[in-house]
PDB file of C-alpha atoms in Angstrom:
ATOM      1  CA  GLU A   1     -11.649   6.137   6.677  1.00 55.00           C
ATOM      2  CA  ALA A   2      -9.099   4.507   8.473  1.00 62.00           C
ATOM      3  CA  ASP A   3      -7.852   6.130  12.031  1.00 89.00           C
ATOM      4  CA  ILE A   4      -4.168   6.073  11.037  1.00 94.00           C
ATOM      5  CA  TYR A   5      -2.190   9.403  11.151  1.00 95.00           C
ATOM      6  CA  GLN A   6       1.247  10.750   9.605  1.00 96.00           C
ATOM      7  CA  THR A   7       3.058  13.699  10.521  1.00 96.00           C
ATOM      8  CA  PRO A   8       4.335  15.909   9.048  1.00 96.00           C
ATOM      9  CA  ARG A   9       2.603  15.279   5.733  1.00 94.00           C
ATOM     10  CA  TYR A  10       5.571  17.437   3.893  1.00 95.00           C
ATOM     11  CA  LEU A  11       8.922  17.891   4.943  1.00 96.00           C
ATOM     12  CA  VAL A  12      12.293  19.635   3.392  1.00 97.00           C
ATOM     13  CA  ILE A  13      15.225  19.607   5.117  1.00 96.00           C
ATOM     14  CA  GLY A  14      19.099  19.959   4.606  1.00 96.00           C
ATOM     15  CA  THR A  15      21.523  17.060   4.457  1.00 96.00           C
ATOM     16  CA  GLY A  16      22.662  15.828   7.838  1.00 95.00           C
ATOM     17  CA  LYS A  17      19.508  16.650   9.829  1.00 95.00           C
ATOM     18  CA  LYS A  18      18.470  14.002  11.921  1.00 96.00           C
ATOM     19  CA  ILE A  19      14.253  13.685  11.492  1.00 95.00           C
ATOM     20  CA  THR A  20      11.828  11.590  13.062  1.00 97.00           C
ATOM     21  CA  LEU A  21       8.439  10.857  10.936  1.00 97.00           C
ATOM     22  CA  GLU A  22       5.504  10.112  13.108  1.00 97.00           C
ATOM     23  CA  CYS A  23       2.763   7.276  12.751  1.00 98.00           C
ATOM     24  CA  SER A  24       0.060   6.802  15.023  1.00 97.00           C
ATOM     25  CA  GLN A  25      -3.196   4.732  14.557  1.00 96.00           C
ATOM     26  CA  THR A  26      -6.245   4.515  17.121  1.00 93.00           C
ATOM     27  CA  MET A  27      -7.769   1.421  16.076  1.00 90.00           C
ATOM     28  CA  GLY A  28      -5.782  -0.873  18.650  1.00 89.00           C
ATOM     29  CA  HIS A  29      -3.784  -2.809  15.602  1.00 91.00           C
ATOM     30  CA  ASP A  30      -0.721  -4.764  16.941  1.00 89.00           C
ATOM     31  CA  LYS A  31       0.951  -4.893  13.303  1.00 91.00           C
ATOM     32  CA  MET A  32       2.312  -2.065  11.767  1.00 94.00           C
ATOM     33  CA  TYR A  33       4.585  -1.427   8.752  1.00 94.00           C
ATOM     34  CA  TRP A  34       6.353   1.431   7.162  1.00 95.00           C
ATOM     35  CA  TYR A  35       6.620   1.566   3.340  1.00 95.00           C
ATOM     36  CA  GLN A  36       8.637   3.509   1.049  1.00 94.00           C
ATOM     37  CA  GLN A  37       6.945   4.633  -2.284  1.00 91.00           C
ATOM     38  CA  ASP A  38       8.798   6.308  -5.433  1.00 88.00           C
ATOM     39  CA  PRO A  39       6.965   7.766  -8.274  1.00 78.00           C
ATOM     40  CA  GLY A  40       5.745   5.088 -10.723  1.00 74.00           C
ATOM     41  CA  MET A  41       7.249   2.229  -8.527  1.00 79.00           C
ATOM     42  CA  GLU A  42       5.816  -0.035  -6.351  1.00 82.00           C
ATOM     43  CA  LEU A  43       5.629   0.240  -2.437  1.00 89.00           C
ATOM     44  CA  HIS A  44       8.740  -1.579  -0.719  1.00 90.00           C
ATOM     45  CA  LEU A  45       8.499  -2.645   2.718  1.00 91.00           C
ATOM     46  CA  ILE A  46      11.311  -1.292   4.736  1.00 93.00           C
ATOM     47  CA  HIS A  47      10.047  -1.899   8.637  1.00 94.00           C
ATOM     48  CA  TYR A  48       7.337  -3.767  10.278  1.00 91.00           C
ATOM     49  CA  SER A  49       6.132  -4.706  13.798  1.00 92.00           C
ATOM     50  CA  TYR A  50       4.203  -7.447  15.166  1.00 88.00           C
ATOM     51  CA  GLY A  51       3.503  -5.721  18.646  1.00 91.00           C
ATOM     52  CA  VAL A  52       5.064  -3.487  21.371  1.00 93.00           C
ATOM     53  CA  ASN A  53       8.784  -4.076  21.425  1.00 94.00           C
ATOM     54  CA  SER A  54       8.895  -6.016  18.254  1.00 92.00           C
ATOM     55  CA  THR A  55      10.626  -4.420  14.912  1.00 93.00           C
ATOM     56  CA  GLU A  56      12.209  -5.963  12.229  1.00 91.00           C
ATOM     57  CA  LYS A  57      13.740  -4.586   8.655  1.00 90.00           C
ATOM     58  CA  GLY A  58      11.611  -5.476   5.601  1.00 87.00           C
ATOM     59  CA  ASP A  59      12.649  -6.509   2.212  1.00 79.00           C
ATOM     60  CA  LEU A  60      14.433  -3.025   0.970  1.00 79.00           C
ATOM     61  CA  SER A  61      17.522  -2.219   2.865  1.00 76.00           C
ATOM     62  CA  SER A  62      17.183   1.330   4.607  1.00 81.00           C
ATOM     63  CA  GLU A  63      19.142   3.209   6.784  1.00 88.00           C
ATOM     64  CA  SER A  64      16.211   4.349   8.919  1.00 92.00           C
ATOM     65  CA  THR A  65      15.712   2.794  12.041  1.00 94.00           C
ATOM     66  CA  VAL A  66      11.808   2.095  13.982  1.00 96.00           C
ATOM     67  CA  SER A  67      10.692   1.767  17.610  1.00 96.00           C
ATOM     68  CA  ARG A  68       7.625   0.354  18.939  1.00 96.00           C
ATOM     69  CA  ILE A  69       7.185   1.370  22.799  1.00 96.00           C
ATOM     70  CA  ARG A  70       3.448   1.741  22.656  1.00 95.00           C
ATOM     71  CA  THR A  71       1.012   0.006  20.526  1.00 94.00           C
ATOM     72  CA  GLU A  72      -0.392   2.959  18.767  1.00 95.00           C
ATOM     73  CA  HIS A  73       2.652   4.655  17.837  1.00 97.00           C
ATOM     74  CA  PHE A  74       5.221   3.610  15.411  1.00 97.00           C
ATOM     75  CA  PRO A  75       7.893   6.564  14.659  1.00 98.00           C
ATOM     76  CA  LEU A  76      10.431   6.040  12.046  1.00 96.00           C
ATOM     77  CA  THR A  77      14.145   7.925  12.261  1.00 95.00           C
ATOM     78  CA  LEU A  78      16.744   8.814   9.987  1.00 93.00           C
ATOM     79  CA  GLU A  79      19.901   9.541  11.769  1.00 93.00           C
ATOM     80  CA  SER A  80      21.547  11.866   9.130  1.00 94.00           C
ATOM     81  CA  ALA A  81      19.317  12.500   6.149  1.00 94.00           C
ATOM     82  CA  ARG A  82      20.543  12.346   2.540  1.00 94.00           C
ATOM     83  CA  PRO A  83      19.274  13.286  -0.773  1.00 95.00           C
ATOM     84  CA  SER A  84      18.931   9.428  -1.499  1.00 92.00           C
ATOM     85  CA  HIS A  85      16.291   9.428   1.374  1.00 93.00           C
ATOM     86  CA  THR A  86      14.080  11.772  -0.826  1.00 95.00           C
ATOM     87  CA  SER A  87      10.928   9.604  -1.358  1.00 94.00           C
ATOM     88  CA  GLN A  88       7.269   9.152   0.133  1.00 94.00           C
ATOM     89  CA  TYR A  89       7.112   7.233   3.149  1.00 96.00           C
ATOM     90  CA  LEU A  90       3.668   5.226   4.002  1.00 95.00           C
ATOM     91  CA  CYS A  91       2.912   3.832   7.401  1.00 96.00           C
ATOM     92  CA  ALA A  92       0.008   1.106   7.640  1.00 95.00           C
ATOM     93  CA  SER A  93      -1.347  -1.045  10.292  1.00 94.00           C
ATOM     94  CA  SER A  94      -3.462  -4.225  10.136  1.00 90.00           C
ATOM     95  CA  GLU A  95      -6.058  -5.960  12.344  1.00 79.00           C
ATOM     96  CA  PRO A  96      -5.766  -9.145  13.756  1.00 69.00           C
ATOM     97  CA  GLY A  97      -6.269 -12.316  11.829  1.00 63.00           C
ATOM     98  CA  THR A  98      -4.757 -14.862   9.659  1.00 57.00           C
ATOM     99  CA  THR A  99      -1.489 -12.967   8.438  1.00 59.00           C
ATOM    100  CA  SER A 100      -2.146 -13.381   4.525  1.00 60.00           C
ATOM    101  CA  THR A 101      -5.671 -12.077   4.608  1.00 69.00           C
ATOM    102  CA  ASP A 102      -4.913  -8.913   6.749  1.00 78.00           C
ATOM    103  CA  THR A 103      -6.385  -5.718   5.083  1.00 85.00           C
ATOM    104  CA  GLN A 104      -3.496  -3.092   5.507  1.00 89.00           C
ATOM    105  CA  TYR A 105      -5.082   0.288   6.818  1.00 91.00           C
ATOM    106  CA  PHE A 106      -2.602   3.349   5.211  1.00 93.00           C
ATOM    107  CA  GLY A 107      -1.770   6.782   6.634  1.00 94.00           C
ATOM    108  CA  PRO A 108      -1.790   9.473   4.011  1.00 93.00           C
ATOM    109  CA  GLY A 109       1.959   9.414   3.760  1.00 94.00           C
ATOM    110  CA  THR A 110       4.625  11.872   4.230  1.00 95.00           C
ATOM    111  CA  ARG A 111       6.388  13.295   1.521  1.00 94.00           C
ATOM    112  CA  LEU A 112      10.135  13.774   2.488  1.00 96.00           C
ATOM    113  CA  THR A 113      12.899  15.980   0.532  1.00 96.00           C
ATOM    114  CA  VAL A 114      16.206  16.229   1.257  1.00 96.00           C
ATOM    115  CA  LEU A 115      18.384  19.151  -0.148  1.00 95.00           C
TER     116      LEU A 115
ATOM    117  CA  ALA B   1       7.978 -16.752  -4.660  1.00 75.00           C
ATOM    118  CA  GLN B   2       5.422 -14.356  -5.091  1.00 81.00           C
ATOM    119  CA  SER B   3       5.167 -11.224  -7.602  1.00 88.00           C
ATOM    120  CA  VAL B   4       2.457  -9.200  -9.314  1.00 93.00           C
ATOM    121  CA  THR B   5       2.553  -7.640 -12.870  1.00 95.00           C
ATOM    122  CA  GLN B   6       0.102  -4.436 -13.469  1.00 96.00           C
ATOM    123  CA  LEU B   7       0.054  -4.582 -17.130  1.00 96.00           C
ATOM    124  CA  ASP B   8      -0.727  -0.842 -17.974  1.00 95.00           C
ATOM    125  CA  SER B   9       0.987   1.832 -16.190  1.00 94.00           C
ATOM    126  CA  HIS B  10      -1.510   4.178 -17.674  1.00 96.00           C
ATOM    127  CA  VAL B  11      -5.277   3.796 -18.844  1.00 98.00           C
ATOM    128  CA  SER B  12      -7.869   6.343 -19.834  1.00 98.00           C
ATOM    129  CA  VAL B  13     -11.316   6.065 -20.383  1.00 97.00           C
ATOM    130  CA  SER B  14     -14.424   8.270 -21.093  1.00 97.00           C
ATOM    131  CA  GLU B  15     -16.706   8.865 -18.320  1.00 97.00           C
ATOM    132  CA  GLY B  16     -19.817   6.532 -18.366  1.00 97.00           C
ATOM    133  CA  THR B  17     -17.667   3.899 -20.086  1.00 98.00           C
ATOM    134  CA  PRO B  18     -16.192   0.598 -18.692  1.00 98.00           C
ATOM    135  CA  VAL B  19     -13.012   0.213 -16.689  1.00 98.00           C
ATOM    136  CA  LEU B  20     -10.529  -2.583 -17.009  1.00 98.00           C
ATOM    137  CA  LEU B  21      -7.252  -2.711 -14.970  1.00 98.00           C
ATOM    138  CA  ARG B  22      -5.191  -5.794 -15.441  1.00 98.00           C
ATOM    139  CA  CYS B  23      -3.351  -7.601 -12.920  1.00 97.00           C
ATOM    140  CA  ASN B  24      -1.301 -10.965 -13.300  1.00 97.00           C
ATOM    141  CA  TYR B  25      -0.238 -12.574 -10.334  1.00 94.00           C
ATOM    142  CA  SER B  26       2.530 -15.340  -9.307  1.00 90.00           C
ATOM    143  CA  SER B  27       2.438 -17.371  -6.093  1.00 82.00           C
ATOM    144  CA  SER B  28       3.683 -20.517  -4.703  1.00 75.00           C
ATOM    145  CA  TYR B  29       0.900 -20.476  -2.173  1.00 75.00           C
ATOM    146  CA  SER B  30      -2.737 -20.019  -2.323  1.00 78.00           C
ATOM    147  CA  PRO B  31      -2.558 -16.350  -2.613  1.00 83.00           C
ATOM    148  CA  SER B  32      -4.812 -13.541  -1.246  1.00 87.00           C
ATOM    149  CA  LEU B  33      -5.275 -10.643  -3.691  1.00 92.00           C
ATOM    150  CA  PHE B  34      -6.225  -7.003  -2.986  1.00 94.00           C
ATOM    151  CA  TRP B  35      -7.030  -3.845  -4.981  1.00 97.00           C
ATOM    152  CA  TYR B  36      -6.126  -0.607  -3.328  1.00 96.00           C
ATOM    153  CA  VAL B  37      -6.773   2.879  -4.886  1.00 96.00           C
ATOM    154  CA  GLN B  38      -4.637   6.110  -3.966  1.00 93.00           C
ATOM    155  CA  HIS B  39      -6.052   9.448  -4.873  1.00 91.00           C
ATOM    156  CA  PRO B  40      -3.536  12.432  -5.034  1.00 84.00           C
ATOM    157  CA  ASN B  41      -1.913  13.395  -1.801  1.00 77.00           C
ATOM    158  CA  LYS B  42      -4.064  10.766   0.116  1.00 81.00           C
ATOM    159  CA  GLY B  43      -3.156   7.092   1.660  1.00 85.00           C
ATOM    160  CA  LEU B  44      -4.122   3.918  -0.129  1.00 91.00           C
ATOM    161  CA  GLN B  45      -7.877   2.446   0.523  1.00 92.00           C
ATOM    162  CA  LEU B  46      -8.849  -1.060   0.231  1.00 93.00           C
ATOM    163  CA  LEU B  47     -11.262  -1.319  -2.505  1.00 96.00           C
ATOM    164  CA  LEU B  48     -11.686  -5.094  -2.497  1.00 95.00           C
ATOM    165  CA  LYS B  49      -9.858  -8.492  -1.555  1.00 91.00           C
ATOM    166  CA  TYR B  50      -9.823 -11.990  -2.504  1.00 91.00           C
ATOM    167  CA  THR B  51      -9.465 -14.737   0.143  1.00 82.00           C
ATOM    168  CA  SER B  52     -10.272 -17.862  -1.417  1.00 75.00           C
ATOM    169  CA  ALA B  53     -13.904 -17.598  -0.889  1.00 74.00           C
ATOM    170  CA  ALA B  54     -15.924 -16.449  -3.958  1.00 84.00           C
ATOM    171  CA  THR B  55     -13.811 -15.973  -7.234  1.00 89.00           C
ATOM    172  CA  LEU B  56     -15.729 -12.673  -8.128  1.00 94.00           C
ATOM    173  CA  VAL B  57     -15.379 -10.097  -5.462  1.00 94.00           C
ATOM    174  CA  LYS B  58     -17.401  -6.669  -4.967  1.00 95.00           C
ATOM    175  CA  GLY B  59     -15.660  -3.864  -3.518  1.00 95.00           C
ATOM    176  CA  ILE B  60     -16.669  -0.307  -2.863  1.00 94.00           C
ATOM    177  CA  ASN B  61     -17.711   2.353  -5.562  1.00 94.00           C
ATOM    178  CA  GLY B  62     -18.996  -0.227  -7.968  1.00 96.00           C
ATOM    179  CA  PHE B  63     -15.753  -2.021  -8.499  1.00 97.00           C
ATOM    180  CA  GLU B  64     -15.251  -5.892  -8.886  1.00 97.00           C
ATOM    181  CA  ALA B  65     -12.450  -8.210  -9.538  1.00 97.00           C
ATOM    182  CA  GLU B  66     -12.622 -11.815 -10.635  1.00 95.00           C
ATOM    183  CA  PHE B  67      -9.888 -14.545  -9.436  1.00 93.00           C
ATOM    184  CA  LYS B  68      -8.822 -16.682 -12.494  1.00 93.00           C
ATOM    185  CA  LYS B  69      -6.353 -19.408 -11.181  1.00 90.00           C
ATOM    186  CA  SER B  70      -5.948 -20.946 -14.544  1.00 91.00           C
ATOM    187  CA  GLU B  71      -4.957 -17.254 -16.042  1.00 93.00           C
ATOM    188  CA  THR B  72      -2.982 -16.282 -12.721  1.00 93.00           C
ATOM    189  CA  SER B  73      -5.375 -13.151 -13.031  1.00 96.00           C
ATOM    190  CA  PHE B  74      -7.143 -10.837 -10.903  1.00 96.00           C
ATOM    191  CA  HIS B  75      -8.370  -7.773 -13.024  1.00 98.00           C
ATOM    192  CA  LEU B  76     -10.150  -4.764 -11.912  1.00 98.00           C
ATOM    193  CA  THR B  77     -13.335  -3.768 -13.438  1.00 98.00           C
ATOM    194  CA  LYS B  78     -16.429  -1.150 -13.342  1.00 98.00           C
ATOM    195  CA  PRO B  79     -19.198  -1.059 -15.486  1.00 97.00           C
ATOM    196  CA  SER B  80     -19.206   2.771 -15.949  1.00 97.00           C
ATOM    197  CA  ALA B  81     -16.384   5.277 -15.041  1.00 97.00           C
ATOM    198  CA  HIS B  82     -16.857   8.329 -12.981  1.00 96.00           C
ATOM    199  CA  MET B  83     -14.550  11.584 -12.956  1.00 96.00           C
ATOM    200  CA  SER B  84     -14.123  10.696  -9.357  1.00 95.00           C
ATOM    201  CA  ASP B  85     -12.542   7.369 -10.274  1.00 97.00           C
ATOM    202  CA  ALA B  86      -9.634   9.018 -11.583  1.00 97.00           C
ATOM    203  CA  ALA B  87      -6.587   7.988  -9.246  1.00 96.00           C
ATOM    204  CA  GLU B  88      -3.480   5.350  -8.897  1.00 95.00           C
ATOM    205  CA  TYR B  89      -4.607   1.588  -8.601  1.00 97.00           C
ATOM    206  CA  PHE B  90      -2.536  -0.926  -6.828  1.00 96.00           C
ATOM    207  CA  CYS B  91      -2.877  -4.672  -7.075  1.00 96.00           C
ATOM    208  CA  VAL B  92      -1.525  -6.483  -4.203  1.00 94.00           C
ATOM    209  CA  VAL B  93      -0.469 -10.242  -3.452  1.00 91.00           C
ATOM    210  CA  SER B  94       0.162 -11.628  -0.110  1.00 85.00           C
ATOM    211  CA  GLY B  95       0.753 -15.353   0.298  1.00 66.00           C
ATOM    212  CA  SER B  96      -0.088 -18.087   2.877  1.00 57.00           C
ATOM    213  CA  GLY B  97       1.416 -17.502   6.503  1.00 57.00           C
ATOM    214  CA  THR B  98       3.239 -14.467   5.401  1.00 60.00           C
ATOM    215  CA  TYR B  99       2.997 -10.828   6.448  1.00 66.00           C
ATOM    216  CA  LYS B 100       4.213  -9.637   3.470  1.00 76.00           C
ATOM    217  CA  TYR B 101       2.232  -7.773   0.984  1.00 86.00           C
ATOM    218  CA  ILE B 102       3.812  -7.765  -2.767  1.00 88.00           C
ATOM    219  CA  PHE B 103       2.919  -4.430  -4.830  1.00 91.00           C
ATOM    220  CA  GLY B 104       2.535  -4.012  -8.322  1.00 93.00           C
ATOM    221  CA  THR B 105       3.943  -0.711  -9.768  1.00 92.00           C
ATOM    222  CA  GLY B 106       0.373   0.932 -10.024  1.00 94.00           C
ATOM    223  CA  THR B 107      -1.929   1.851 -12.977  1.00 96.00           C
ATOM    224  CA  ARG B 108      -3.085   5.600 -13.384  1.00 96.00           C
ATOM    225  CA  LEU B 109      -6.124   5.736 -14.431  1.00 97.00           C
ATOM    226  CA  LYS B 110      -7.683   8.929 -16.300  1.00 97.00           C
ATOM    227  CA  VAL B 111     -11.204   9.836 -17.029  1.00 97.00           C
ATOM    228  CA  LEU B 112     -12.139  11.776 -19.687  1.00 96.00           C
ATOM    229  CA  ALA B 113     -15.143  14.193 -19.468  1.00 93.00           C
TER     230      ALA B 113
END
């Protein structure tokens, strides 16, 4: 079992609220990722980081932002939540190595519902 | 460009019978291929990965997959299904020199008693 944690596991909030989804890993991994997963669909990368103070947007356009101030912590923030943000958000990290062969370790996910 | 196609969205098998989950890929590079499993309300767990070594890859929980370049396939198999195998399975491709994981849409495996 990988040591990567996400909080909260479930969140129901109203439109317009600011929220932060937390992700922490204790493995010392430099690379971290945020994915969005909708039922019956593939995971889509929305943000990634190669290390402290390094963040990039992924393939799927997202109104969220991320920060990487500490190696172990990679929070995702929505400034003003909307119903279209309702989804499951998965955080992952990967061990050092040749990028294409990296194994990504996933957290349990945060299921977000915006009313 | 890379892509991955999981040919079945749902598979049902009886306990004790073989499991076959099908995955085809497309990649301009020598791909790395992965199978992950996701149990309800849990994160994704790596089952196995192919990284250009042996074409038959053995994973955890009795699963294995065979990389067939001529067929661009990476099907997941298990000789005998167990009730605890019921879950969602994702095939993933990653290309040379890229951070990107490209996920399939998943196959939901149901195991009947």
